Structures are given as C-alpha cells and as structure tokens.
C-alpha cells in the first residue's frame, strides 16, 4: 500500500480476487431476487425486495468496475463489468455459497437475505476504513443502503417468526437449513488474511461475534432459536470464494449468461 | 388500452332531460371541469364505472410485470438488467397507487384482486402475448408504453381527482420507460444482423396487438359516449389509435424497421397514415381468455397470491400481537 491509495503490484492479484468476491455475492443475490419480481406475496414487498436487488446489483457493478481496473494492472487488459459477469464460468465465480441457494419459499428467501445482510453490513462497515481508497469509497456508499436491507430483513424475521404458528415453523426451518452456509462468511483464507493484514480487506474472523450477537438478538425477538453450529459448508479453504460452488450456481449462470454467450459478437 | 371496453352499466346515452336533478348537478360540475373527489356526491354508475376502469388499469400494471419480468434474469448486460428491474418495479408502484385510487371509491384491494383471479375483471389484452426474445422488451417499451402514454396523457385531465393525479405521475415514468425501450431497439438495429432480425421479428409480433390496445372501433364502442360525457375518457379509441400510428411510423423508419402492414401509407388528403384492418376476432378471443398467455398469466398471479397468503396472515398476526402488547404495557 502506498500513500496514493494504490496497492503494490504484488497485491493487485489478491485485490482483484477479493473484489470479485465482493462483487459476485452481490450480483448472484441480485439475480436471485430478480427471479421474484412480480411474484411477491404483496405488492409493497415486490417493490421493497426489488429495491434491495437493485442496490445489490448497483454495488456489484461498482466492485466489478474496480476489479476490471485492477485487472488491467496485472493482465494485458482489464475486463469490463459485462465480460466479468457474463463470460466467467461458475468455477471462476467467487460468491458465498449462501447467496446462490435457491429462493424456495418467502421464508427461505428472507432467511438467506437476513443472514447475508448482517454479514454484509459488518463487512462493508469494516471496509469503509480500507487503506485502498476506492474500496473505502464504494463501501461507504454501499453501507448506507445495506443498513436499510438489515432493517427490512430483520423486521420480516421478527414478523414471520412471531407471527402465526405456521410462519414460525417455516421461518425456523429456513434459518436451520441455511445455517450451514454461514461459517464460510467468517473463514478467512490466505488471500483475505494477507489483504486484511495489509489493511485492505475486512478481517472477517473478527466479524463473527458481532454477527452472532446481532443475528441472535433478532432471532430472540422473533421467538426463533439460534441454530447450533455444526459442519459449515465451504468454511475450510474450499468454498464459493475459492470457486467451489453448490449445484445451484451453474443453473443460475446458465440463465443469466445465455444471451451474451449465444451471440458473442453482439453489443447490448 | 390498459382499461379496455369499460362497462358503464348504460346501454345508451341518456338525454339531459332524462337525468335526475342530482345527476344534472353532477354533470354541470363535470362540464365546468371541477375535479370530483372521493367524498363528493357522485352517481352510482359513475362510481362503479370508475372502479372498473381504475382497477382494470391497476391489474394491467401488475399482470404487465410478468411478461417483462420474464427477461430480468436474462437481460444481456448489467445495465439493462438494472433498468429492467427498476422499470418492472415502477409498474408495481403504478399498480399500488391505482389500487389506492380505486380504494377511495369504496372497494378494497383484496376484493379487486379476488375479482381479477375469479375472471370477473379484465386486464389489458396486450399482456397475454409472450415475450420470446430480448427485443420484445425493447418493443414493449416502445409500443406498449407508447400506446399507454397516448391514452393516459389525456387522462391526466380526467374528472376524478385521484385518478387524474395518479396518471400525472404514471405518465412521467412511462415516458422514461418508452425511451428506454426505444434505446434497446436502437442498439439492436445498429447491431449485428441477428440482432436487427430479432428487432424486426418483435415488431412483427407486437404491432397489431399494440393497435388493439386502444379498444374496438368507435362505431362498436357502446360505452364510450357515457364515459366521454363523464370525462373519464377524453379521446375516442380511433382518435387515439390514429395518433399512435402517426407517431410511431416515423420512429420505425428511423430504426430501419418495416411495419408488418402492406396497407400502411401516408394519406396526404387526410394528413394521417392509412393502415390495414385490425383482426378484431383475435382481439375478442384474447379478451375472452383465448390469447397465447391468458392462462399462464392468471395461473402465475394466482399462485403468487396463494403462496403469499401465509406471509400476509403472519404479518397481520404479528401486528395484532404487537398492538396487544403495547396496550398491556400502557
């Protein structure tokens, strides 16, 4: 890191990888939320949830644009946001396993959102202090949006957890089923450890306790049980951030990338 | 239009002498361009007609989210994806404030949705056509939103205040959507041969259904005269359709696309484009439920509503619990 806010060339490759991690979780979750549009339980929710999807898409684009610029420092050329989004295969995607999980019922969708939002807020909050000025600036913009995401998804967890017997049961099942994907969010691999040590990336291991506290508090208000930690998918050095995904990502990308890939000469 | 063939409950236009004193007083307010507000006295037929018209419009916005939503997950660039998501979200917003405008007339949103699902109320025929390619998204913006604006700009001056005000906001957003749609088509038409063919194919499929949006010819439009007298319909179906054709043909020329109508030509004497006969049988069949997507659209809406029932129930149950706790605490 230099005083001009530019990383040393040796870390550029790591930063590129890290930016894809931030971008891909946003893009993949926005894609999932896009599947809901027009089919929500009530019109107000269609609007609110689409807003969240639009925020994530916007944030993902900012991360991808910067990733392309960083890539240009280490490769003959940097790819633009669309090349990065539409022409990478699943194994090159760096998103968390949690966000690629299918929408399921509204409880499943909200549980996924809730678990991610709380992590996302903490991670972005830490990144506002990144020694990479661009990362800090993007995080500062995004964190304002994500504060609202946390408020919305937490509100729904409480509403559905402490709603009817049926909604309580569905919400608990949804949280339980997704819990095994939460460990990955706090497991730093060599890339993140190096970047965190350099003051560039968020130190995710430090986020675990504040996350548990925040999530646990909402679950308690919702009369829902905090699941016990069991084996965590992707948390042992081989998960979404290393390009090892669940079966679901391939289908998501097949849909999302179909048009640009079928007409490679076209501009849209 | 978004509201087609709205039943006024009147088979003919009554002469002024046949109106009751209250109806005459109401008509004189309309004639003086006084806006009617929800708490004002109004003839029952006016109220019922508006409920039908506004809810048809609201349902059209909501059902209209589906054909375009069909391409959100496949939009070919991140910018296009964001724009399309925002557009479909706007439509949800239009639906919402149109339902609210209808609610001021004494009907609940749940009731309107039930009536839609029961097939008692229509939505615009146009949304029963499929979106098969990305070019359809551009074409819907260009033609369908273009036709909607053509109809809705005059409605900004309609006699019912909440509807007129909703239309002002809707029209601003629709104009933006139309430009976005045209921009998609410009990109396609300046793109590869395959992209241009995609645009032409979309125009071929959407042109005639877009003309049908304005409703049957004036001669067959039995309810129009009453709606016109009440100023909830300001221009006739054929007038609006002609304006739309006149506006759109030069745009197609600009794009380098060919209108799928061999009879389309400029008529110097009329100062308008002449165009071919619309297949009214197709229009009436689509309204009766026989369009290519009527079944799918309704099935999707009903499924969304039924799948969401437990969420709505839980939200109400939670609100009731909270209110009870607050009462106990007080």
Coordinates of N, CA, C and O in Angstrom, one line a residue, chain A residues 27 30-31 33-35 37-44 46-51 53-54 57 60-61 64 81-82 85-86 105-107 110 155-156 158-164 166-168 170-171 221 252 255-260 263 265-268, chain B residues 62 65-66 69 71-83 85-89 91-96 99 109 133-134 183-184 187-188 191-192 194-195 198 300-301 304-305 307-319 321-322 325:
Chain A
X27 N -24.0 -9.7 -7.1 CA -24.6 -10.0 -8.4 C -25.4 -11.2 -8.3 O -26.6 -11.3 -8.9
X30 N -28.6 -10.5 -6.3 CA -29.5 -9.7 -7.1 C -30.2 -10.5 -8.1 O -31.4 -10.3 -8.4
X31 N -29.5 -11.5 -8.7 CA -30.1 -12.4 -9.7 C -31.2 -13.2 -9.1 O -32.3 -13.4 -9.7
X33 N -32.9 -12.4 -6.5 CA -34.1 -11.5 -6.1 C -34.8 -11.1 -7.4 O -36.0 -11.0 -7.4
X34 N -34.1 -11.0 -8.5 CA -34.8 -10.8 -9.8 C -35.8 -11.9 -10.2 O -36.7 -11.6 -10.9
X35 N -35.5 -13.1 -9.7 CA -36.4 -14.2 -10.0 C -37.8 -13.9 -9.3 O -38.8 -14.5 -9.8
X37 N -39.4 -11.0 -9.0 CA -40.1 -9.8 -9.4 C -41.4 -10.2 -10.0 O -41.5 -11.0 -10.9
X38 N -42.5 -9.6 -9.5 CA -43.8 -9.8 -10.0 C -44.5 -11.0 -9.3 O -45.7 -11.3 -9.6
X39 N -43.8 -11.7 -8.4 CA -44.4 -12.9 -7.8 C -44.4 -12.8 -6.3 O -44.5 -13.8 -5.6
X40 N -44.2 -11.6 -5.7 CA -44.1 -11.5 -4.2 C -45.4 -11.7 -3.6 O -46.5 -11.7 -4.2
X41 N -45.4 -11.8 -2.2 CA -46.7 -12.1 -1.5 C -47.6 -10.9 -1.5 O -48.8 -11.0 -1.3
X42 N -47.0 -9.7 -1.6 CA -47.9 -8.5 -1.6 C -47.1 -7.4 -2.4 O -45.9 -7.4 -2.4
X43 N -47.8 -6.5 -3.0 CA -47.2 -5.5 -4.0 C -46.1 -4.7 -3.3 O -45.0 -4.4 -3.9
X44 N -46.3 -4.3 -2.0 CA -45.3 -3.5 -1.3 C -44.0 -4.2 -1.2 O -42.9 -3.6 -1.2
X46 N -43.0 -6.6 -3.3 CA -42.4 -6.7 -4.6 C -41.5 -5.5 -4.8 O -40.4 -5.5 -5.4
X47 N -42.0 -4.3 -4.4 CA -41.3 -3.1 -4.6 C -40.1 -3.1 -3.6 O -38.9 -2.8 -4.1
X48 N -40.3 -3.4 -2.4 CA -39.2 -3.3 -1.4 C -38.0 -4.3 -1.8 O -36.9 -4.0 -1.7
X49 N -38.4 -5.5 -2.1 CA -37.4 -6.5 -2.4 C -36.7 -6.2 -3.7 O -35.5 -6.5 -3.8
X50 N -37.4 -5.7 -4.6 CA -36.7 -5.3 -5.9 C -35.7 -4.2 -5.6 O -34.6 -4.1 -6.2
X51 N -36.1 -3.3 -4.7 CA -35.1 -2.2 -4.3 C -33.8 -2.8 -3.8 O -32.7 -2.4 -4.1
X53 N -32.6 -5.7 -4.4 CA -32.0 -6.3 -5.6 C -31.2 -5.3 -6.4 O -30.1 -5.5 -6.8
X54 N -31.9 -4.2 -6.6 CA -31.3 -3.1 -7.4 C -30.0 -2.5 -6.7 O -29.0 -2.2 -7.3
X57 N -27.3 -5.0 -7.1 CA -26.8 -5.0 -8.5 C -25.9 -3.8 -8.7 O -24.8 -3.9 -9.3
X60 N -22.6 -4.4 -6.9 CA -21.8 -5.4 -7.6 C -21.2 -4.8 -8.8 O -20.0 -5.1 -9.1
X61 N -21.9 -3.9 -9.5 CA -21.3 -3.2 -10.7 C -20.1 -2.3 -10.3 O -19.1 -2.3 -11.0
X64 N -17.2 -4.6 -9.6 CA -16.7 -5.2 -10.9 C -15.9 -4.2 -11.7 O -14.9 -4.5 -12.3
X81 N -17.4 -4.8 -16.8 CA -18.3 -5.4 -15.9 C -19.1 -6.6 -16.6 O -19.4 -7.6 -15.9
X82 N -19.5 -6.4 -17.8 CA -20.3 -7.4 -18.5 C -19.4 -8.6 -18.9 O -19.9 -9.7 -18.8
X85 N -19.2 -10.4 -15.6 CA -20.4 -11.0 -15.1 C -20.9 -12.1 -16.0 O -21.4 -13.2 -15.6
X86 N -20.8 -11.9 -17.3 CA -21.5 -12.9 -18.3 C -20.6 -13.9 -18.9 O -21.1 -14.8 -19.5
X105 N -39.2 -20.9 -0.5 CA -40.4 -20.1 -0.1 C -40.0 -18.7 0.3 O -38.8 -18.4 0.4
X106 N -40.9 -17.8 0.6 CA -40.6 -16.5 1.1 C -39.7 -16.5 2.4 O -38.9 -15.7 2.6
X107 N -40.0 -17.5 3.2 CA -39.2 -17.7 4.4 C -37.7 -18.0 4.1 O -36.8 -17.4 4.7
X110 N -36.1 -14.8 2.7 CA -35.8 -13.8 3.8 C -34.7 -14.3 4.7 O -33.9 -13.5 5.2
X155 N -36.8 -7.1 10.2 CA -38.2 -6.8 10.5 C -39.1 -8.0 10.1 O -40.0 -8.5 10.8
X156 N -38.7 -8.6 8.9 CA -39.5 -9.7 8.4 C -39.3 -11.0 9.2 O -40.2 -11.8 9.4
X158 N -38.7 -11.1 12.4 CA -39.5 -11.0 13.6 C -41.0 -11.2 13.3 O -41.7 -11.9 14.0
X159 N -41.4 -10.6 12.2 CA -42.8 -10.7 11.8 C -43.2 -12.1 11.6 O -44.3 -12.6 12.0
X160 N -42.4 -12.8 10.8 CA -42.7 -14.2 10.5 C -42.4 -15.2 11.6 O -43.1 -16.2 11.8
X161 N -41.3 -14.9 12.4 CA -41.0 -15.8 13.5 C -42.1 -15.7 14.6 O -42.5 -16.7 15.1
X162 N -42.5 -14.4 14.8 CA -43.5 -14.2 15.9 C -44.8 -13.8 15.2 O -45.5 -12.9 15.6
X163 N -45.2 -14.6 14.2 CA -46.5 -14.3 13.5 C -47.5 -15.4 13.9 O -48.0 -15.4 15.0
X164 N -47.7 -16.3 12.9 CA -48.6 -17.5 13.2 C -47.7 -18.7 13.5 O -46.5 -18.7 13.3
X166 N -47.7 -21.4 11.9 CA -47.2 -21.9 10.6 C -45.9 -21.0 10.1 O -44.9 -21.6 9.7
X167 N -46.0 -19.7 10.3 CA -44.9 -18.9 9.8 C -43.7 -19.1 10.7 O -42.6 -19.0 10.3
X168 N -44.0 -19.3 12.0 CA -42.9 -19.5 12.9 C -42.1 -20.8 12.5 O -40.9 -20.8 12.4
X170 N -42.1 -22.3 9.6 CA -41.4 -22.1 8.3 C -40.1 -21.3 8.5 O -39.1 -21.6 7.8
X171 N -40.2 -20.3 9.3 CA -39.0 -19.4 9.4 C -37.9 -20.1 10.1 O -36.7 -20.0 9.8
X221 N -35.9 -11.9 19.4 CA -37.1 -11.1 19.3 C -38.2 -11.8 18.4 O -39.4 -11.6 18.6
X252 N -28.1 -21.0 -12.3 CA -28.3 -19.6 -12.2 C -27.5 -18.9 -13.3 O -28.1 -18.0 -14.1
X255 N -28.9 -19.4 -17.0 CA -30.0 -18.5 -17.4 C -29.4 -17.1 -17.6 O -29.6 -16.4 -18.6
X256 N -28.6 -16.6 -16.6 CA -28.2 -15.2 -16.7 C -27.3 -14.9 -17.9 O -27.4 -13.9 -18.5
X257 N -26.4 -15.9 -18.2 CA -25.4 -15.6 -19.3 C -25.9 -16.1 -20.7 O -25.1 -15.9 -21.6
X258 N -27.1 -16.6 -20.8 CA -27.5 -17.3 -22.0 C -27.4 -16.4 -23.3 O -26.8 -16.7 -24.3
X259 N -27.9 -15.1 -23.1 CA -27.9 -14.3 -24.3 C -26.5 -13.8 -24.8 O -26.1 -14.0 -25.9
X260 N -25.7 -13.2 -23.9 CA -24.4 -12.8 -24.3 C -23.5 -13.9 -24.8 O -22.8 -13.7 -25.8
X263 N -24.7 -15.0 -28.4 CA -24.4 -14.0 -29.5 C -23.1 -13.2 -29.1 O -23.2 -12.0 -28.8
X265 N -20.8 -11.8 -30.6 CA -20.3 -10.6 -31.3 C -21.2 -9.4 -31.0 O -20.8 -8.3 -31.4
X266 N -22.3 -9.6 -30.3 CA -23.2 -8.5 -30.2 C -22.9 -7.6 -29.0 O -22.3 -8.0 -28.0
X267 N -23.3 -6.4 -29.1 CA -23.3 -5.4 -28.0 C -24.8 -5.2 -27.6 O -25.6 -5.1 -28.5
X268 N -25.0 -4.9 -26.4 CA -26.4 -4.8 -25.9 C -26.8 -3.5 -25.4 O -27.8 -3.2 -24.9
Chain B
X62 N -50.0 -4.7 -12.9 CA -49.5 -5.8 -12.1 C -49.3 -7.1 -13.0 O -48.2 -7.7 -12.9
X65 N -46.3 -6.8 -15.2 CA -45.0 -7.1 -14.7 C -44.4 -8.5 -15.1 O -43.2 -8.7 -15.2
X66 N -45.3 -9.4 -15.5 CA -44.9 -10.7 -15.8 C -44.2 -10.9 -17.1 O -43.1 -11.5 -17.2
X69 N -40.9 -9.2 -16.6 CA -40.2 -9.9 -15.5 C -39.6 -11.1 -16.1 O -38.5 -11.6 -15.6
X71 N -37.8 -11.5 -18.5 CA -36.4 -11.3 -19.0 C -35.5 -10.6 -18.0 O -34.3 -10.4 -18.4
X72 N -35.9 -10.4 -16.8 CA -35.0 -9.8 -15.8 C -33.8 -10.7 -15.6 O -32.6 -10.3 -15.6
X73 N -34.0 -12.0 -15.5 CA -32.9 -12.9 -15.2 C -32.0 -13.1 -16.4 O -31.0 -13.7 -16.3
X74 N -32.5 -12.7 -17.6 CA -31.8 -13.0 -18.8 C -31.4 -11.7 -19.5 O -30.9 -11.7 -20.7
X75 N -31.5 -10.6 -18.9 CA -31.1 -9.3 -19.5 C -29.6 -9.4 -19.9 O -28.8 -9.9 -19.1
X76 N -29.3 -8.9 -21.1 CA -27.9 -9.2 -21.6 C -26.8 -8.4 -21.1 O -25.6 -8.6 -21.4
X77 N -27.1 -7.4 -20.3 CA -26.0 -6.6 -19.6 C -26.5 -6.2 -18.3 O -27.7 -6.2 -18.0
X78 N -25.5 -5.8 -17.4 CA -25.9 -5.5 -16.0 C -26.7 -4.2 -16.0 O -27.6 -4.0 -15.3
X79 N -26.3 -3.3 -16.9 CA -27.1 -2.0 -17.0 C -28.5 -2.3 -17.5 O -29.4 -1.8 -16.9
X80 N -28.7 -3.1 -18.5 CA -30.0 -3.4 -18.9 C -30.8 -4.2 -17.8 O -32.0 -4.0 -17.7
X81 N -30.1 -5.0 -17.1 CA -30.8 -5.7 -16.0 C -31.3 -4.7 -15.0 O -32.5 -4.8 -14.5
X82 N -30.5 -3.8 -14.6 CA -30.9 -2.8 -13.6 C -32.0 -2.0 -14.1 O -33.0 -1.7 -13.4
X83 N -32.0 -1.6 -15.3 CA -33.0 -0.7 -15.9 C -34.3 -1.5 -15.9 O -35.4 -0.9 -15.6
X85 N -35.2 -4.1 -14.1 CA -35.8 -4.3 -12.7 C -36.4 -3.1 -12.2 O -37.5 -3.1 -11.6
X86 N -35.8 -1.9 -12.5 CA -36.4 -0.7 -12.0 C -37.7 -0.4 -12.7 O -38.7 0.1 -12.1
X87 N -37.8 -0.7 -14.0 CA -39.0 -0.5 -14.7 C -40.1 -1.4 -14.2 O -41.2 -0.9 -14.0
X88 N -39.8 -2.6 -14.0 CA -40.9 -3.5 -13.5 C -41.3 -3.1 -12.1 O -42.5 -3.2 -11.7
X89 N -40.4 -2.6 -11.3 CA -40.7 -2.1 -10.0 C -41.6 -0.9 -10.1 O -42.5 -0.7 -9.3
X91 N -43.8 -0.4 -12.3 CA -45.1 -0.9 -12.6 C -45.8 -1.4 -11.4 O -47.0 -1.2 -11.2
X92 N -45.1 -2.0 -10.5 CA -45.7 -2.4 -9.2 C -46.2 -1.1 -8.5 O -47.2 -1.1 -7.9
X93 N -45.4 -0.1 -8.5 CA -45.7 1.2 -7.9 C -47.0 1.8 -8.6 O -47.9 2.2 -7.9
X94 N -47.1 1.7 -9.9 CA -48.3 2.2 -10.6 C -49.5 1.4 -10.1 O -50.5 2.0 -9.9
X95 N -49.3 0.1 -10.1 CA -50.4 -0.8 -9.6 C -50.9 -0.3 -8.2 O -52.1 -0.2 -8.0
X96 N -49.9 -0.1 -7.4 CA -50.2 0.3 -6.0 C -51.0 1.6 -5.9 O -52.0 1.6 -5.2
X99 N -54.5 1.0 -7.3 CA -55.4 0.3 -6.3 C -55.8 1.3 -5.2 O -57.0 1.3 -4.8
X109 N -58.6 -3.5 -1.9 CA -57.6 -4.1 -2.8 C -57.8 -5.6 -2.9 O -57.7 -6.2 -3.9
X133 N -38.1 -13.0 -27.1 CA -36.7 -12.6 -27.2 C -36.5 -11.3 -26.4 O -37.4 -10.6 -26.0
X134 N -35.2 -11.0 -26.3 CA -34.8 -9.7 -25.7 C -35.4 -8.5 -26.4 O -35.8 -7.5 -25.8
X183 N -34.4 2.8 -26.8 CA -32.9 2.7 -26.7 C -32.5 1.2 -26.9 O -31.5 1.0 -27.6
X184 N -33.2 0.3 -26.4 CA -32.9 -1.1 -26.6 C -33.0 -1.4 -28.1 O -32.1 -2.1 -28.7
X187 N -30.1 0.1 -30.2 CA -28.9 -0.7 -30.0 C -29.0 -2.0 -30.9 O -28.1 -2.4 -31.6
X188 N -30.2 -2.6 -30.9 CA -30.3 -3.9 -31.7 C -30.3 -3.6 -33.2 O -29.6 -4.3 -33.9
X191 N -26.9 -3.0 -34.4 CA -26.0 -4.1 -34.0 C -25.8 -5.1 -35.1 O -25.8 -4.8 -36.3
X192 N -25.7 -6.4 -34.8 CA -25.4 -7.4 -35.8 C -26.7 -7.7 -36.6 O -27.8 -7.3 -36.2
X194 N -28.2 -10.5 -36.8 CA -29.1 -11.3 -36.0 C -29.9 -10.4 -35.0 O -31.1 -10.7 -34.8
X195 N -29.2 -9.4 -34.5 CA -29.9 -8.5 -33.6 C -31.0 -7.7 -34.3 O -32.1 -7.6 -33.8
X198 N -33.9 -9.8 -34.9 CA -34.6 -10.0 -33.6 C -35.6 -8.9 -33.4 O -36.8 -9.1 -33.0
X300 N -50.0 -17.7 -12.9 CA -48.8 -17.1 -12.2 C -49.3 -16.2 -11.1 O -48.8 -16.2 -9.9
X301 N -50.2 -15.3 -11.4 CA -50.7 -14.3 -10.4 C -51.4 -15.0 -9.2 O -51.2 -14.7 -8.1
X304 N -48.9 -16.8 -7.0 CA -48.1 -15.8 -6.2 C -49.0 -15.4 -5.0 O -48.5 -15.3 -3.9
X305 N -50.3 -15.1 -5.3 CA -51.2 -14.7 -4.3 C -51.4 -15.8 -3.2 O -51.4 -15.5 -2.0
X307 N -49.5 -18.5 -2.7 CA -48.2 -18.8 -2.0 C -47.9 -17.7 -0.9 O -47.2 -18.0 0.0
X308 N -48.4 -16.5 -1.2 CA -48.0 -15.4 -0.2 C -49.0 -15.3 0.9 O -48.9 -14.5 1.8
X309 N -50.1 -16.1 0.9 CA -51.2 -16.0 1.9 C -50.6 -16.1 3.3 O -50.9 -15.3 4.2
X310 N -49.8 -17.1 3.5 CA -49.3 -17.3 4.9 C -48.4 -16.1 5.4 O -48.4 -15.8 6.5
X311 N -47.7 -15.5 4.4 CA -46.9 -14.3 4.8 C -47.8 -13.1 5.2 O -47.5 -12.5 6.2
X312 N -48.8 -12.9 4.4 CA -49.7 -11.8 4.8 C -50.5 -12.1 6.1 O -50.6 -11.2 6.9
X313 N -50.9 -13.3 6.3 CA -51.5 -13.7 7.5 C -50.6 -13.5 8.7 O -51.0 -13.0 9.8
X314 N -49.3 -13.9 8.6 CA -48.4 -13.8 9.6 C -48.1 -12.3 10.0 O -48.0 -12.0 11.1
X315 N -48.0 -11.5 8.9 CA -47.7 -10.1 9.2 C -48.9 -9.5 9.9 O -48.7 -8.7 10.9
X316 N -50.1 -9.8 9.6 CA -51.3 -9.3 10.3 C -51.3 -9.8 11.8 O -51.6 -9.1 12.7
X317 N -51.0 -11.1 11.9 CA -51.0 -11.7 13.3 C -49.9 -11.0 14.1 O -50.2 -10.7 15.3
X318 N -48.8 -10.8 13.5 CA -47.7 -10.1 14.3 C -48.1 -8.7 14.7 O -47.9 -8.3 15.9
X319 N -48.7 -8.0 13.8 CA -49.1 -6.6 14.1 C -50.2 -6.6 15.2 O -50.1 -5.8 16.1
X321 N -50.4 -8.9 17.6 CA -49.7 -9.2 18.8 C -49.0 -8.0 19.4 O -49.0 -7.7 20.6
X322 N -48.4 -7.3 18.5 CA -47.6 -6.1 19.0 C -48.6 -5.0 19.6 O -48.3 -4.5 20.6
X325 N -49.6 -6.1 23.0 CA -48.5 -5.9 23.9 C -48.4 -4.5 24.3 O -48.2 -4.1 25.5

